[in-house]
mmCIF file of C-alpha atoms in Angstrom:
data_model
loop_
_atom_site.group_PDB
_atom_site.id
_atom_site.type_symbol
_atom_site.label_atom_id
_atom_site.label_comp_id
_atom_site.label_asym_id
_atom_site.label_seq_id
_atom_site.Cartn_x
_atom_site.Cartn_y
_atom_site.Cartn_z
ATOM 1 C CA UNK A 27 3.730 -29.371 25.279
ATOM 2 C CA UNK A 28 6.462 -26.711 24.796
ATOM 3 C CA UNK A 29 5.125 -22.982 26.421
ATOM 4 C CA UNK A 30 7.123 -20.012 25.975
ATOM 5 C CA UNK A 31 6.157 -16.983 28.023
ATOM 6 C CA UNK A 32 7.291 -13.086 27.445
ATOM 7 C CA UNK A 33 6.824 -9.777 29.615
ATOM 8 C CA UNK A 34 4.198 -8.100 27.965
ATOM 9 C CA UNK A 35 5.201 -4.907 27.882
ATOM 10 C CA UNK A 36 8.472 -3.186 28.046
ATOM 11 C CA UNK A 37 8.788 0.759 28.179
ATOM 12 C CA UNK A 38 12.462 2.205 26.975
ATOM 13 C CA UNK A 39 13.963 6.048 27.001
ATOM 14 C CA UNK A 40 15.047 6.521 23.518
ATOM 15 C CA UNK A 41 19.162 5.819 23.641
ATOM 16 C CA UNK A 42 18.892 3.101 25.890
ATOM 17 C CA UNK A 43 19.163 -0.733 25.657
ATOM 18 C CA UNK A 44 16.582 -2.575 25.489
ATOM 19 C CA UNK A 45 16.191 -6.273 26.101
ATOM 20 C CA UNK A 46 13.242 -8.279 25.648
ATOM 21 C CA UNK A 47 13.335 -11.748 28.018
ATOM 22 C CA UNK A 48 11.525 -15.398 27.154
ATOM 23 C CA UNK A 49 11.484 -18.666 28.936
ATOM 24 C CA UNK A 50 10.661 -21.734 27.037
ATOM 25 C CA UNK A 51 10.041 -25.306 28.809
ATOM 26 C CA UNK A 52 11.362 -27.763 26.167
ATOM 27 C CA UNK A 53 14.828 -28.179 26.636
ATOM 28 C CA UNK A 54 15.034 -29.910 22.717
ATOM 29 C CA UNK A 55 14.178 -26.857 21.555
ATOM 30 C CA UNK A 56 16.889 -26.702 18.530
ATOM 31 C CA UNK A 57 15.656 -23.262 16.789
ATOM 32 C CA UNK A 58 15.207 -19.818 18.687
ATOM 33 C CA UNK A 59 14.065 -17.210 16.926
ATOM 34 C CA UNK A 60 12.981 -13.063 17.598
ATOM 35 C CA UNK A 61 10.482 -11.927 15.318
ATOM 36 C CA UNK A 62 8.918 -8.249 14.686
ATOM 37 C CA UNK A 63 5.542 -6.956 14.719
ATOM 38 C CA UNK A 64 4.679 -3.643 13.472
ATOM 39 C CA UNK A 65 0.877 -2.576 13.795
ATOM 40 C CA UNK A 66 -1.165 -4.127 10.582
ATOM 41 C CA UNK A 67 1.965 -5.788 9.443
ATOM 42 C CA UNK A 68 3.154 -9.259 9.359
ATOM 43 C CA UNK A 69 5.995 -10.489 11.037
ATOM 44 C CA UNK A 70 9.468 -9.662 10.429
ATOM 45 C CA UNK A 71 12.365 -12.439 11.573
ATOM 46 C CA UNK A 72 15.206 -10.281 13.281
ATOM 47 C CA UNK A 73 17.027 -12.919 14.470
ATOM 48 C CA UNK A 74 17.612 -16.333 15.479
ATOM 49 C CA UNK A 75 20.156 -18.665 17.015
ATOM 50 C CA UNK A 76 20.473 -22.597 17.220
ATOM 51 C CA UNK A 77 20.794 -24.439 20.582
ATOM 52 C CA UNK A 78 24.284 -24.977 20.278
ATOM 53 C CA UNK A 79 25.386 -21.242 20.569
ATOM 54 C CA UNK A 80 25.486 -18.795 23.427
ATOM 55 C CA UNK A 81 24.906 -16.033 21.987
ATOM 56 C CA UNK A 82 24.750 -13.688 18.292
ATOM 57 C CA UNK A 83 25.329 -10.449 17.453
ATOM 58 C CA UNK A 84 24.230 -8.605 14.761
ATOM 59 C CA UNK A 85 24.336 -4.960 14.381
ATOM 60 C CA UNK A 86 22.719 -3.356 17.045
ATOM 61 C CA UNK A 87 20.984 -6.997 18.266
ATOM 62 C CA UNK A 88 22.459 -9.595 20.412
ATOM 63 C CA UNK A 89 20.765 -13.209 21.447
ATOM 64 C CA UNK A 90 21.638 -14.642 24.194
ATOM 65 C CA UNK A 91 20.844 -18.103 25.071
ATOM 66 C CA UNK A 92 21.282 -19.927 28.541
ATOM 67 C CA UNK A 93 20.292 -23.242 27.954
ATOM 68 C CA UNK A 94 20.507 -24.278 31.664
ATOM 69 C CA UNK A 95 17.607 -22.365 32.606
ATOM 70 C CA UNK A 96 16.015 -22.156 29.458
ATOM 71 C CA UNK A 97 16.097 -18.418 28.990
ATOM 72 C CA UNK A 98 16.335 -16.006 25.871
ATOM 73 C CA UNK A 99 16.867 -12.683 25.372
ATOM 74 C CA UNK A 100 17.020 -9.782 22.759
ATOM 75 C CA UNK A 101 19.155 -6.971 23.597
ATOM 76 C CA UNK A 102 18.707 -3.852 21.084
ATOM 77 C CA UNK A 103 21.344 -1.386 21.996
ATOM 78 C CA UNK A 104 20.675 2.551 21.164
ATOM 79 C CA UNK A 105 17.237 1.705 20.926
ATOM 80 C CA UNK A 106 15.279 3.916 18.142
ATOM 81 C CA UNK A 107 11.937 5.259 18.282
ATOM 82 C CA UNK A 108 11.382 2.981 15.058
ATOM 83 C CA UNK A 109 12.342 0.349 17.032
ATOM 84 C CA UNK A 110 8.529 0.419 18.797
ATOM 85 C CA UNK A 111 6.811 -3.130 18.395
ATOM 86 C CA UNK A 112 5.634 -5.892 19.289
ATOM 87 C CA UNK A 113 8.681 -8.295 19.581
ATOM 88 C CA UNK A 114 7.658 -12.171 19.520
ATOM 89 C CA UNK A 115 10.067 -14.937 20.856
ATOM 90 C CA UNK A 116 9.590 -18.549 19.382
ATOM 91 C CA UNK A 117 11.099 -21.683 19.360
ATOM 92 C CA UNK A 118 11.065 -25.244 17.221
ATOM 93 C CA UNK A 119 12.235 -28.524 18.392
ATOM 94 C CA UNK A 120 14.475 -30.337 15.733
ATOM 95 C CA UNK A 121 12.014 -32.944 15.029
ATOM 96 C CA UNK A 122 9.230 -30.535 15.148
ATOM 97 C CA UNK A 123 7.474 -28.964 11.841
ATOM 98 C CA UNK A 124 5.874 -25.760 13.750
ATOM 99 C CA UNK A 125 7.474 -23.370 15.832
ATOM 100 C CA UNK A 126 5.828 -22.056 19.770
ATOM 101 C CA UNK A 127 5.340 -18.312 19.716
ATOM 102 C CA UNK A 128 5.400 -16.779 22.741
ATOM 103 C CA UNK A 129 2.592 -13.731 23.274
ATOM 104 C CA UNK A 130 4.840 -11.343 22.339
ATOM 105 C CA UNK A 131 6.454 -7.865 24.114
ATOM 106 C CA UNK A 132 5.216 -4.702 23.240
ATOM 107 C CA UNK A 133 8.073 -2.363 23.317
ATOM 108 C CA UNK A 134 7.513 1.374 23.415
ATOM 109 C CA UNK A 135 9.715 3.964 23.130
ATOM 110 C CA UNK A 136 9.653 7.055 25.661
ATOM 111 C CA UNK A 137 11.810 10.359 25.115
ATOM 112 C CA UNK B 217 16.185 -12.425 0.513
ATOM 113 C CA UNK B 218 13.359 -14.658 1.477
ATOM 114 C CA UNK B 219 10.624 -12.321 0.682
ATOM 115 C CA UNK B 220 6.687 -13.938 1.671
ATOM 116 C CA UNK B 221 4.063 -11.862 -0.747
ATOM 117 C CA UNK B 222 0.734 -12.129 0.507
ATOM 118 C CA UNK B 223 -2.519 -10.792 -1.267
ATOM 119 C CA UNK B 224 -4.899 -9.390 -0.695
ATOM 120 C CA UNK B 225 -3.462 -6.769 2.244
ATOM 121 C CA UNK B 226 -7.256 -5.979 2.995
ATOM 122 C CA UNK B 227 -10.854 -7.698 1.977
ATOM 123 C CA UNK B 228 -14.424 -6.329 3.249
ATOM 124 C CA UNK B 229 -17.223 -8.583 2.198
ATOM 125 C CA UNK B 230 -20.503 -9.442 2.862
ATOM 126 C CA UNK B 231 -21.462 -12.523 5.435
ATOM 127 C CA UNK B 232 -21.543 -15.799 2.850
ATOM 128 C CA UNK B 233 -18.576 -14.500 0.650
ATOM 129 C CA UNK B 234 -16.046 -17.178 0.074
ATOM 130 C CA UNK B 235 -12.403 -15.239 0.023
ATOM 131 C CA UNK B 236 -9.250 -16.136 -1.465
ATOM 132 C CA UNK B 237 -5.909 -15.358 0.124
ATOM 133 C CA UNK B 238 -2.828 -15.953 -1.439
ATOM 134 C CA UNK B 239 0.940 -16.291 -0.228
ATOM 135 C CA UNK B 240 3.374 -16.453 -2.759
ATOM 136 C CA UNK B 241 7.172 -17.037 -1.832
ATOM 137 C CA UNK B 242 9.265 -14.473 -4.344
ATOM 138 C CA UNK B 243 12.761 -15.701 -4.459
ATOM 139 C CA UNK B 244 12.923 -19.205 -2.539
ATOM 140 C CA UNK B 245 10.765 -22.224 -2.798
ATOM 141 C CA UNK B 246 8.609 -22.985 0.282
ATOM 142 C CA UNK B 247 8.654 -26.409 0.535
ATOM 143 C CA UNK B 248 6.353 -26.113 3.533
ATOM 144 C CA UNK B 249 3.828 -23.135 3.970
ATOM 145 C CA UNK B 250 1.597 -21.997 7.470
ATOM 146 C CA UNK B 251 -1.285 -20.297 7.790
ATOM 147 C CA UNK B 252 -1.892 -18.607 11.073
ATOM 148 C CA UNK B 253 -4.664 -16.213 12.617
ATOM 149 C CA UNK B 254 -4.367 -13.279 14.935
ATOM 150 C CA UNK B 255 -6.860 -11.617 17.264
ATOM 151 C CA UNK B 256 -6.683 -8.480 18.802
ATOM 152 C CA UNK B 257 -3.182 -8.054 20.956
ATOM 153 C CA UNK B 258 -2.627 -11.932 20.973
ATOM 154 C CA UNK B 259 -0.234 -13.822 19.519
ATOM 155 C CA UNK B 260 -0.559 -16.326 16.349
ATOM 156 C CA UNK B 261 -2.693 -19.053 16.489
ATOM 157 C CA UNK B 262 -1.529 -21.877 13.827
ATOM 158 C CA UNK B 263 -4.155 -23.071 11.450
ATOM 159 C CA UNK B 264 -2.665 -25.678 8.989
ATOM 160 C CA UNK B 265 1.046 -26.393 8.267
ATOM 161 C CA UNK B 266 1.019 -27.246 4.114
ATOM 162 C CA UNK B 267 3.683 -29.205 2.417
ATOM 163 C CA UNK B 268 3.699 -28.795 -1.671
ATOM 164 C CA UNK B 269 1.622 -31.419 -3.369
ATOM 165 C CA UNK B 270 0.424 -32.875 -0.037
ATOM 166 C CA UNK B 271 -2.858 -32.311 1.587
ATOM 167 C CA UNK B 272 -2.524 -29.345 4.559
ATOM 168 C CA UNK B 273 -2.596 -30.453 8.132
ATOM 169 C CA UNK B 274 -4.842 -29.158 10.181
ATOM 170 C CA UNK B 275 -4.623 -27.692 13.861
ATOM 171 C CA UNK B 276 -7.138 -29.480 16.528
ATOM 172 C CA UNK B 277 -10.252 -27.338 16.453
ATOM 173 C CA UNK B 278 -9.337 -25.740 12.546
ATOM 174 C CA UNK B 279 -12.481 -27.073 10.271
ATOM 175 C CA UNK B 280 -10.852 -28.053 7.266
ATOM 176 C CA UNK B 281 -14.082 -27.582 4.933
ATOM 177 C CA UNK B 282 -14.065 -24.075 6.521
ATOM 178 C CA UNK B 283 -10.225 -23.189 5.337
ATOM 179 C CA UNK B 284 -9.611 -24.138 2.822
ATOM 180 C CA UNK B 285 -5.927 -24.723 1.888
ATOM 181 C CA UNK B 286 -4.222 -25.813 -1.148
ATOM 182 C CA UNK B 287 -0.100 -25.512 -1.897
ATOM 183 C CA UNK B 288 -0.109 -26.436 -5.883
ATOM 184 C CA UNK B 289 3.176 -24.780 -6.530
ATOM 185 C CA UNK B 290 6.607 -24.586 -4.279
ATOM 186 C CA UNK B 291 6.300 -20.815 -4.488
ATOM 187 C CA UNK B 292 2.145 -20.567 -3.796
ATOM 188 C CA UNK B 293 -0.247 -21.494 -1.221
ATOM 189 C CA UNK B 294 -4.097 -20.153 -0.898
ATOM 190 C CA UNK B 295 -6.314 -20.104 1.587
ATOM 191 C CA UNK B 296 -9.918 -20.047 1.112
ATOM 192 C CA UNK B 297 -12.400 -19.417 3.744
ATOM 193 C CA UNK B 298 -15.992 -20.260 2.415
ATOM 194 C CA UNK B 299 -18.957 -18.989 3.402
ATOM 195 C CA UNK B 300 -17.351 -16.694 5.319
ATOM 196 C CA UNK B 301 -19.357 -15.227 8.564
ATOM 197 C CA UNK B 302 -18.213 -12.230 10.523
ATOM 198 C CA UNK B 303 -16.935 -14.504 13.463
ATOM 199 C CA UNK B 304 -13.882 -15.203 10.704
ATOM 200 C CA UNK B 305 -12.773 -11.711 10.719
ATOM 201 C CA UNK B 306 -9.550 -11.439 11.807
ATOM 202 C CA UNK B 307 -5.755 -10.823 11.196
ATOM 203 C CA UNK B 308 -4.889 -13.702 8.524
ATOM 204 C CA UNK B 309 -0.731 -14.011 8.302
ATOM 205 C CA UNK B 310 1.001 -16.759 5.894
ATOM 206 C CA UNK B 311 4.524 -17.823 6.839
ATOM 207 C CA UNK B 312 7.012 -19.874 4.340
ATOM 208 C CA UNK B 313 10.555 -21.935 5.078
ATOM 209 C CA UNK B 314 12.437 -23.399 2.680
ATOM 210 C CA UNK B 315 13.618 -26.812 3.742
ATOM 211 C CA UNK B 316 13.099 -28.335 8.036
ATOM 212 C CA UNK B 317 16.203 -26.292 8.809
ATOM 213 C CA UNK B 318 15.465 -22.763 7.397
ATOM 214 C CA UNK B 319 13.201 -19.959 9.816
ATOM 215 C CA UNK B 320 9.689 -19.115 8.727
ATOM 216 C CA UNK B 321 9.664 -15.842 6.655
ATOM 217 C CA UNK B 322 6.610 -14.098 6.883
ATOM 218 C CA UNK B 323 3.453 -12.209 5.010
ATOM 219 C CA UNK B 324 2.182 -8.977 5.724
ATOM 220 C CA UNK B 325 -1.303 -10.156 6.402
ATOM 221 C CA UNK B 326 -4.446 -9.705 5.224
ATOM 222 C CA UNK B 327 -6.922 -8.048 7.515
ATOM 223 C CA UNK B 328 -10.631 -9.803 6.249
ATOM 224 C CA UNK B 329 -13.860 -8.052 7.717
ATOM 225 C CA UNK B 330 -17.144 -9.869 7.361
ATOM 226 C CA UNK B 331 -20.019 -7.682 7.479
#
């Protein structure tokens, strides 16, 4: 079955970029999405992108997607102190009704 | 848009309790609904995928008579875990799409604790 895999930890200087890599194995995967996870909360969807795009910006977040070697990544640019998470990847096959989480990132946020 | 309410945020109870968590989409309507758990610094662990008016489907190891899940409504979906024990405390998060080609919007979670 489909297994996405994340870094689990990532550790930033507030003002810098940040990005936040996954590797999925099914190459049907149609749906790519970045979701949020503050502590005790639920999950927030920042993102996502469809297989047939390369990459998506929004704000201070870009996707990219290589297809080819089945790699995604969040980039957060001027990244925030309220930017600290857990930031989980996932995917969904077109035919599929549930989407693969990977085990998430936990981003932290250094002065 | 696509706001997921879920209720109760928090539940303490004593072992045997049956408790009732609800998700409640607020301005779409979830055709399909998931239920999920969380442990400690893991990820989410699927449950049961429900589709409105059908009966939920159930993850390999999930025991259905456990959770119980029913999606009445296109804009609610409860979980019920009966006879609860303190090995089902955890992180319980509902997620909600409207139609096969729309992301999963989530709940906030409700933490249970079974005492």
């Amino acid at each position: 079955g489909e297994d996405v895999e994340q870094s689990l930890f990532l550790s930033v200087r507030e003002g810098d970029s940040s990005v936040i890599n996954c590797t999925y194995t099914d190459s049907s995967s149609t749906y790519l999405y970045w979701y949020k996870q503050e502590p005790g909360a639920g999950l927030q969807l920042l993102t996502y992108i469809f297989s047939n795009m390369d990459m998506k910006q929004d704000q201070r977040l870009t996707v990219l997607l290589n297809k080819k070697d089945k790699h995604l990544s969040l980039r957060i640019a001027d990244t925030q102190t309220g930017d600290s998470a857990i930031y989980f990847c996932a995917v969904r096959g077109s035919s599929a009704s549930k989407i693969i989480f990977g085990s998430g990132t936990r981003l932290s946020i250094r002065p | 848009g696509a706001v997921v309410s879920q209720h109760p945020s928090r539940v303490i109870c004593k072992s045997g309790t049956s408790v009732k968590i609800e998700c409640r989409s607020l301005d779409f309507q979830a055709t399909t609904m998931f239920w999920y758990r969380q442990f400690p610094k893991q990820s989410l662990m699927l449950m049961a995928t429900s589709n409105e008016g059908s009966k939920a489907t159930y993850e390999q190891g999930v025991e259905k008579d456990k959770f119980l899940i029913n999606h009445a409504s296109l804009t609610l979906s409860t979980l019920t875990v009966t006879s609860a024990h303190p090995e089902d405390s955890s992180f319980y998060i509902c997620s909600a799409r409207d139609g096969s080609n729309q992301p999963q919007h989530f709940g906030d979670g409700t933490r249970l604790s079974i005492l």
